[in-house]
PDB file of C-alpha atoms in Angstrom:
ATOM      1  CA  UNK O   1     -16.069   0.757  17.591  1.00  0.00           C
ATOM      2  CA  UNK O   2     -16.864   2.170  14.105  1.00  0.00           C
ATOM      3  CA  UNK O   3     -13.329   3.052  11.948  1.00  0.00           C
ATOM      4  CA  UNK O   4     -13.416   4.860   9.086  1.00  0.00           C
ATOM      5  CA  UNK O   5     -10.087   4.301   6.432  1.00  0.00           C
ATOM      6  CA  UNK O   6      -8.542   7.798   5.052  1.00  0.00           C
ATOM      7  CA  UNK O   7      -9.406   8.955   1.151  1.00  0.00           C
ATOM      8  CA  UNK O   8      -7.308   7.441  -1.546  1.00  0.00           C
ATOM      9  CA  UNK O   9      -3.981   9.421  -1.830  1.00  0.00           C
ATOM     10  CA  UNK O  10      -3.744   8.904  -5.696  1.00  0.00           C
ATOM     11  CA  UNK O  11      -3.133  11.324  -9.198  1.00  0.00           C
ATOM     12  CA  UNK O  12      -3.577  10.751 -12.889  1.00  0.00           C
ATOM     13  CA  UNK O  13      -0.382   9.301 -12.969  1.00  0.00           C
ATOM     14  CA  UNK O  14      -0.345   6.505 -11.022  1.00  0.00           C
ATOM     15  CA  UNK O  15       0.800   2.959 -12.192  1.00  0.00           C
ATOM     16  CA  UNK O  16       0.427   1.127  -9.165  1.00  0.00           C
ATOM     17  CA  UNK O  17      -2.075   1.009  -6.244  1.00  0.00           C
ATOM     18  CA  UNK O  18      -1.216  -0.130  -2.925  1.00  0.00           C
ATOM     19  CA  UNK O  19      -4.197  -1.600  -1.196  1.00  0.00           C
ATOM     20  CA  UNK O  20      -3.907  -2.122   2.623  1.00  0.00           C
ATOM     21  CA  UNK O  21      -7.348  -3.236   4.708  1.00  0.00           C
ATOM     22  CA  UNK O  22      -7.886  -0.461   7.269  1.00  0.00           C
ATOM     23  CA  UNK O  23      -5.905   1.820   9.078  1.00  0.00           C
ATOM     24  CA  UNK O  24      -4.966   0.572  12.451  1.00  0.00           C
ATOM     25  CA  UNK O  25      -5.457   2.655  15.679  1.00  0.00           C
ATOM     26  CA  UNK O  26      -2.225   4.201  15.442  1.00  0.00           C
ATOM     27  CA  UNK O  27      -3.040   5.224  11.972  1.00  0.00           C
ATOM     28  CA  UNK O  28      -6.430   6.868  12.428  1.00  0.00           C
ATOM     29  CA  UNK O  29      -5.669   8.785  15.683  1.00  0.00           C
ATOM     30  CA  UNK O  30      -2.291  10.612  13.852  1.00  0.00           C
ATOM     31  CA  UNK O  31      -4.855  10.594  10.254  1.00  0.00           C
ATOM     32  CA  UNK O  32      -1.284   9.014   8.495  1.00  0.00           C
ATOM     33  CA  UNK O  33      -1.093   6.076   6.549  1.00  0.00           C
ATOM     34  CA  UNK O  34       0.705   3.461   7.969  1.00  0.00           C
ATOM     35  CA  UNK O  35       1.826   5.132  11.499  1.00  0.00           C
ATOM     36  CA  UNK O  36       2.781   2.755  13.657  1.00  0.00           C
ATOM     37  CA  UNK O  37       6.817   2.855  14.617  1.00  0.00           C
ATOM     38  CA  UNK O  38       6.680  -0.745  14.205  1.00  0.00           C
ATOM     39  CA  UNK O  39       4.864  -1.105  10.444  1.00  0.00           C
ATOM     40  CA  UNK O  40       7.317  -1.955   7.903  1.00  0.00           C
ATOM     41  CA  UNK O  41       5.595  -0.335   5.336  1.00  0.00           C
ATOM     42  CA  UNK O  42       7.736   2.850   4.871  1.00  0.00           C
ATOM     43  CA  UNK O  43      10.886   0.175   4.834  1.00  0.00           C
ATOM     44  CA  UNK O  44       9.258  -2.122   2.288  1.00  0.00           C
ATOM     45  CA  UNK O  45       8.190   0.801  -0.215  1.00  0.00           C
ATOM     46  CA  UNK O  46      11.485   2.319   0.033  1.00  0.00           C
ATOM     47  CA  UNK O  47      13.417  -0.552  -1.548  1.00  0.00           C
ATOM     48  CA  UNK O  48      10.581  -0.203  -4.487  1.00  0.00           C
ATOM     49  CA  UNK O  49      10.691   3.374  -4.808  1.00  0.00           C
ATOM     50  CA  UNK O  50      14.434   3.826  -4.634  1.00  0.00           C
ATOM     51  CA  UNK O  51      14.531   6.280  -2.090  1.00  0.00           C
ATOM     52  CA  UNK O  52      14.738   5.971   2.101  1.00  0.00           C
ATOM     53  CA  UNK O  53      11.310   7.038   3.159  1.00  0.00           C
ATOM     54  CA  UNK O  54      11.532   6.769   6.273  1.00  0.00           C
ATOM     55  CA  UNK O  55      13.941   9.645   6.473  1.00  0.00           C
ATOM     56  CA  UNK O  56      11.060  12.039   4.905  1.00  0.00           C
ATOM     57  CA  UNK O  57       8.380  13.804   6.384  1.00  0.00           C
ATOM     58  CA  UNK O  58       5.116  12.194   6.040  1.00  0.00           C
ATOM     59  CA  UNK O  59       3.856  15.139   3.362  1.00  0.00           C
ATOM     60  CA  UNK O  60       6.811  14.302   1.862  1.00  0.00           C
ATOM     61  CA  UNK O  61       6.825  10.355   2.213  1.00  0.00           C
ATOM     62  CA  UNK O  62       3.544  10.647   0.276  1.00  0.00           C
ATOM     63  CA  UNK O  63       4.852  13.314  -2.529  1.00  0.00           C
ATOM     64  CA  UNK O  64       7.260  10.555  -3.353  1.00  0.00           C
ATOM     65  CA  UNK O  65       5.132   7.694  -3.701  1.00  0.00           C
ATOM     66  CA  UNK O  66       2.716   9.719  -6.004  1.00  0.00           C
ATOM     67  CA  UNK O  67       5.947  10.708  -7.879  1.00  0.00           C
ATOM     68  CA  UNK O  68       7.308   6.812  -8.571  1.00  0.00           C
ATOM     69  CA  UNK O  69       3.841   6.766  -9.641  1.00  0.00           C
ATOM     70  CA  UNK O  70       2.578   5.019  -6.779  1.00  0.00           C
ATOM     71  CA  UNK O  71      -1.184   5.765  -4.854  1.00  0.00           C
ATOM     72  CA  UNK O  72      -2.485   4.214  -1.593  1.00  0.00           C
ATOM     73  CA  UNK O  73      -5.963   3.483  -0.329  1.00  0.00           C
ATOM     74  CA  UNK O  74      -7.853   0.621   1.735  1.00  0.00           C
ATOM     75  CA  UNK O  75     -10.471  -1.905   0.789  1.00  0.00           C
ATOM     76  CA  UNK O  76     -12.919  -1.433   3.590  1.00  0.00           C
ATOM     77  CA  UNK O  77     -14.386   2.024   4.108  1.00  0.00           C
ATOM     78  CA  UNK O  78     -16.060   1.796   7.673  1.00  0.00           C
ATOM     79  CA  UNK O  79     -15.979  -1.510   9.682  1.00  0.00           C
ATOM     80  CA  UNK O  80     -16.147  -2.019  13.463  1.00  0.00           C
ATOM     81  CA  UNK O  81     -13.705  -3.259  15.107  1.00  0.00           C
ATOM     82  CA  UNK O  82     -11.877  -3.718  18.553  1.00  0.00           C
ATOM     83  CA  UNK O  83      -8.132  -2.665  18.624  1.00  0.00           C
ATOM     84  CA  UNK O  84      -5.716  -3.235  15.232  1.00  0.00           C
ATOM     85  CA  UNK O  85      -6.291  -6.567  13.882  1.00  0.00           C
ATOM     86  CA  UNK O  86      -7.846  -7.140  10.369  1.00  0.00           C
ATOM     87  CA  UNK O  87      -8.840 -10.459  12.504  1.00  0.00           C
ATOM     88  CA  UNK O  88     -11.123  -8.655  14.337  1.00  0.00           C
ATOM     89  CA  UNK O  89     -12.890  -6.479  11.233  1.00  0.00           C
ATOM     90  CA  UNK O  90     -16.468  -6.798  11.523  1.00  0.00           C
ATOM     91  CA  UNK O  91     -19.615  -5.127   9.602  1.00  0.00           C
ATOM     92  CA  UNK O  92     -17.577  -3.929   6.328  1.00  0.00           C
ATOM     93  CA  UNK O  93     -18.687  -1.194   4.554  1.00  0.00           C
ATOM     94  CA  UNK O  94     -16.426  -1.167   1.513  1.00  0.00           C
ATOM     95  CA  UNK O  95     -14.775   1.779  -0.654  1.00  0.00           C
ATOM     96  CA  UNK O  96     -15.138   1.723  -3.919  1.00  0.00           C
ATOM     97  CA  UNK O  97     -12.476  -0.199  -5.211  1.00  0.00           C
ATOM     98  CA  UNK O  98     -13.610  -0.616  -8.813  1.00  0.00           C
ATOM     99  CA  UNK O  99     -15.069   3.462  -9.169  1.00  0.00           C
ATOM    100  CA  UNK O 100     -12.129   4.444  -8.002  1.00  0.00           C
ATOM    101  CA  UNK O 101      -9.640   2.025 -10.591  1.00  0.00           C
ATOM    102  CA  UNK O 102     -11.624   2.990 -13.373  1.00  0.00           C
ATOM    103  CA  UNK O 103     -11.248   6.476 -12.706  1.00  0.00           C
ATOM    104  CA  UNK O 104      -6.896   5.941 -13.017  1.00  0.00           C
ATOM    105  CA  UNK O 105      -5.813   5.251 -16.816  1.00  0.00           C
ATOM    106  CA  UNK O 106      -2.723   5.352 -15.812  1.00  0.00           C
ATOM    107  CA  UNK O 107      -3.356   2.201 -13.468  1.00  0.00           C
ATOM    108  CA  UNK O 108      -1.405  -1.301 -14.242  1.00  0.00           C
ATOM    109  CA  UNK O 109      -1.038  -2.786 -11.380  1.00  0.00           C
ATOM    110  CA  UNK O 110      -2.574  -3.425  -7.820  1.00  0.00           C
ATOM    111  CA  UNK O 111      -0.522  -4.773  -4.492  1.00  0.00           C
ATOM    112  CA  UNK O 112      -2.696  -6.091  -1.946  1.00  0.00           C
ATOM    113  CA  UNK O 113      -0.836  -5.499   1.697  1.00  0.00           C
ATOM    114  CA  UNK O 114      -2.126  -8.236   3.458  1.00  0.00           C
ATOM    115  CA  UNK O 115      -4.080 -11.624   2.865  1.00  0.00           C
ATOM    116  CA  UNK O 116      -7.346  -9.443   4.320  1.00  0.00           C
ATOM    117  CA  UNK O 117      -6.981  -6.704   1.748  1.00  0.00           C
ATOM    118  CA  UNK O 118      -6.393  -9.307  -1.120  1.00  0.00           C
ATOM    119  CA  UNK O 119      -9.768 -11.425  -0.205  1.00  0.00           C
ATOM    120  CA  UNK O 120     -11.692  -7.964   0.161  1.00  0.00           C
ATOM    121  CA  UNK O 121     -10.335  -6.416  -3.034  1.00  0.00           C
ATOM    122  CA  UNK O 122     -10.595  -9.000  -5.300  1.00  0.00           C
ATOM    123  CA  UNK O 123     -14.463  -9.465  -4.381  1.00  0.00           C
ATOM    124  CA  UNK O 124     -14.549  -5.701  -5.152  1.00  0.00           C
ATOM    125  CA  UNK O 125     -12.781  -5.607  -8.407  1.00  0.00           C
ATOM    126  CA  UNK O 126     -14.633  -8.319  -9.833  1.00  0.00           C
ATOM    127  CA  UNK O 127     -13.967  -8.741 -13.563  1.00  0.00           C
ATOM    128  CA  UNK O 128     -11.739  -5.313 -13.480  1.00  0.00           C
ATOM    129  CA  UNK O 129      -9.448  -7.986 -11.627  1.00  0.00           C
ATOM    130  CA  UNK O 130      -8.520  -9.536 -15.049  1.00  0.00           C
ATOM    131  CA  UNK O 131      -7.570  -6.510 -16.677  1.00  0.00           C
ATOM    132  CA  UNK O 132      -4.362  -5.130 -13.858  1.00  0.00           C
ATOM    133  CA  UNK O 133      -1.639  -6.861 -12.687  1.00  0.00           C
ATOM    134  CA  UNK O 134      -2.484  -8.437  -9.120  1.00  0.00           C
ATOM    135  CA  UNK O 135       0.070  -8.519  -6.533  1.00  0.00           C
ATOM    136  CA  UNK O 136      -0.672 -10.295  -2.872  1.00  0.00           C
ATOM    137  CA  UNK O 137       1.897  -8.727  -0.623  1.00  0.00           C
ATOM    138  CA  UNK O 138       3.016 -10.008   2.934  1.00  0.00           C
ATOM    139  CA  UNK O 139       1.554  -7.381   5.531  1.00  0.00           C
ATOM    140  CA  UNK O 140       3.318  -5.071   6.491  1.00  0.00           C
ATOM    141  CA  UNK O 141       2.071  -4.929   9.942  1.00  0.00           C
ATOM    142  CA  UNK O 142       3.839  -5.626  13.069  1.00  0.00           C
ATOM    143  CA  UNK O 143       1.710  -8.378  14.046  1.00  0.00           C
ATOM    144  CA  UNK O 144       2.636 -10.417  10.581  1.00  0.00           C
ATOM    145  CA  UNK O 145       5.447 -11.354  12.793  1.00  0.00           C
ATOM    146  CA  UNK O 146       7.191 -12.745   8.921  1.00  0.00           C
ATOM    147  CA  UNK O 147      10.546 -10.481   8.813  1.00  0.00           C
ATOM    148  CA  UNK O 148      11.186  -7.742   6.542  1.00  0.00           C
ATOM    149  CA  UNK O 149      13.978  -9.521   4.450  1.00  0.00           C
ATOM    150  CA  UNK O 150      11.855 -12.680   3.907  1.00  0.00           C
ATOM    151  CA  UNK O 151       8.613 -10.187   2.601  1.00  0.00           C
ATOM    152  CA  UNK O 152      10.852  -7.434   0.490  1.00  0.00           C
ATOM    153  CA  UNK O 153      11.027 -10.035  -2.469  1.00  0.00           C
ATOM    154  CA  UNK O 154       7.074  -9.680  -3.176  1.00  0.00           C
ATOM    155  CA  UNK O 155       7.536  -6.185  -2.357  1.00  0.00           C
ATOM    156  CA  UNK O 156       9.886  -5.492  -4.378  1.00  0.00           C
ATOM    157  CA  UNK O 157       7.891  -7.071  -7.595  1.00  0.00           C
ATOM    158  CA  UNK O 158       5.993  -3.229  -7.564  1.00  0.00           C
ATOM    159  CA  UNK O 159       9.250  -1.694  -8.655  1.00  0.00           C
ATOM    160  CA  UNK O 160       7.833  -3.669 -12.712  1.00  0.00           C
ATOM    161  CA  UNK O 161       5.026  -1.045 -13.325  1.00  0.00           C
ATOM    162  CA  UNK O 162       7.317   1.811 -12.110  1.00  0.00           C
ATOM    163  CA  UNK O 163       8.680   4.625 -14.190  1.00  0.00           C
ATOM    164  CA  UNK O 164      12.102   4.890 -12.253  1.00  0.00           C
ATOM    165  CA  UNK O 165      15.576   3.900 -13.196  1.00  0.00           C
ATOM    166  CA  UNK O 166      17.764   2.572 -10.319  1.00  0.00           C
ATOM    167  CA  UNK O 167      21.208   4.313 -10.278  1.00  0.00           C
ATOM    168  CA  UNK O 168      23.814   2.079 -12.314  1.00  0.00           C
ATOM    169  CA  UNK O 169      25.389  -0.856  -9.974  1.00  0.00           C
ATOM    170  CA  UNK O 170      29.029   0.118  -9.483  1.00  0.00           C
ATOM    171  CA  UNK O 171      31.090  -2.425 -10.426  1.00  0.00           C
ATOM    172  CA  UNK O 172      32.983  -4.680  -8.008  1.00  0.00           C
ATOM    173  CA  UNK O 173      36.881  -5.649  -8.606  1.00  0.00           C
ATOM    174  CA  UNK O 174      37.903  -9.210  -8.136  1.00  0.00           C
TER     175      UNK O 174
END
């Protein structure tokens, strides 16, 4: 079956670029990024961003991201494939990665959401690879079976490029 990934949510201010493979089937029959109950994406971006949001609306999930400074997209454009698994992406027809990163001056950075994404994107970026800060994330996904404390770490690394200050720590008596 022939899947086609979503258009780049992205603005002229954003820092850093979140690059997942393809929307799963969850994903493409709702049209939302990341919909599946069980993706930990929405968890993992919160702790970057600052704010909870998986509390928000999906309009409003996205408003926030693109606020932080923060766009999403996919490497592959169209691909067949049976079911969810980047394991089973066949036939890729690729965005473009490198049109599209050219076109953000803002850009500085690049988090890959998955080891699929990261070997597919780099190939695209080619030399424009050497100029951004690249960041290979743990998926997100439910089936990267890796829990959410052991992958916020690498996650959290986005939070650099943003233009966000975290509320002052409140000091702890002894």
């Amino acid at each position: 079956m022939i899947k086609t990934s979503f258009p780049p949510v992205v603005d002229r201010n954003t820092v850093v670029l979140v690059l997942g493979s393809l929307p799963g089937d969850r994903s493409l029959a709702v049209q939302r990024y990341y919909a599946h109950p069980q993706n930990q994406f929405w968890a993992l971006m919160s702790g970057v961003v600052g704010t909870d949001l998986r509390a928000l609306d999906y309009d409003a999930r996205l408003g926030t991201l693109l606020s932080c400074g923060v766009g999403l997209w996919d490497v592959v454009g169209t691909a067949s494939r049976v079911g969810s698994s980047d394991a089973a992406i066949r036939d890729v027809s690729a965005n473009d990665l490198a049109a599209l990163v050219q076109s953000l001056s803002s850009l500085r950075a690049i988090g890959f959401n998955g080891g699929t994404a990261l070997a597919i994107g780099r190939r695209q970026l080619g030399v424009l690879a050497d100029t951004l800060a690249i960041v290979a994330l743990p998926s997100s996904s439910p089936l990267h079976t890796v829990g959410i404390a052991a992958k916020q770490p690498a996650w959290d690394q986005l939070a650099t490029w943003l233009h966000r200050t975290r509320p002052p720590e409140t000091p702890t008596r002894s």
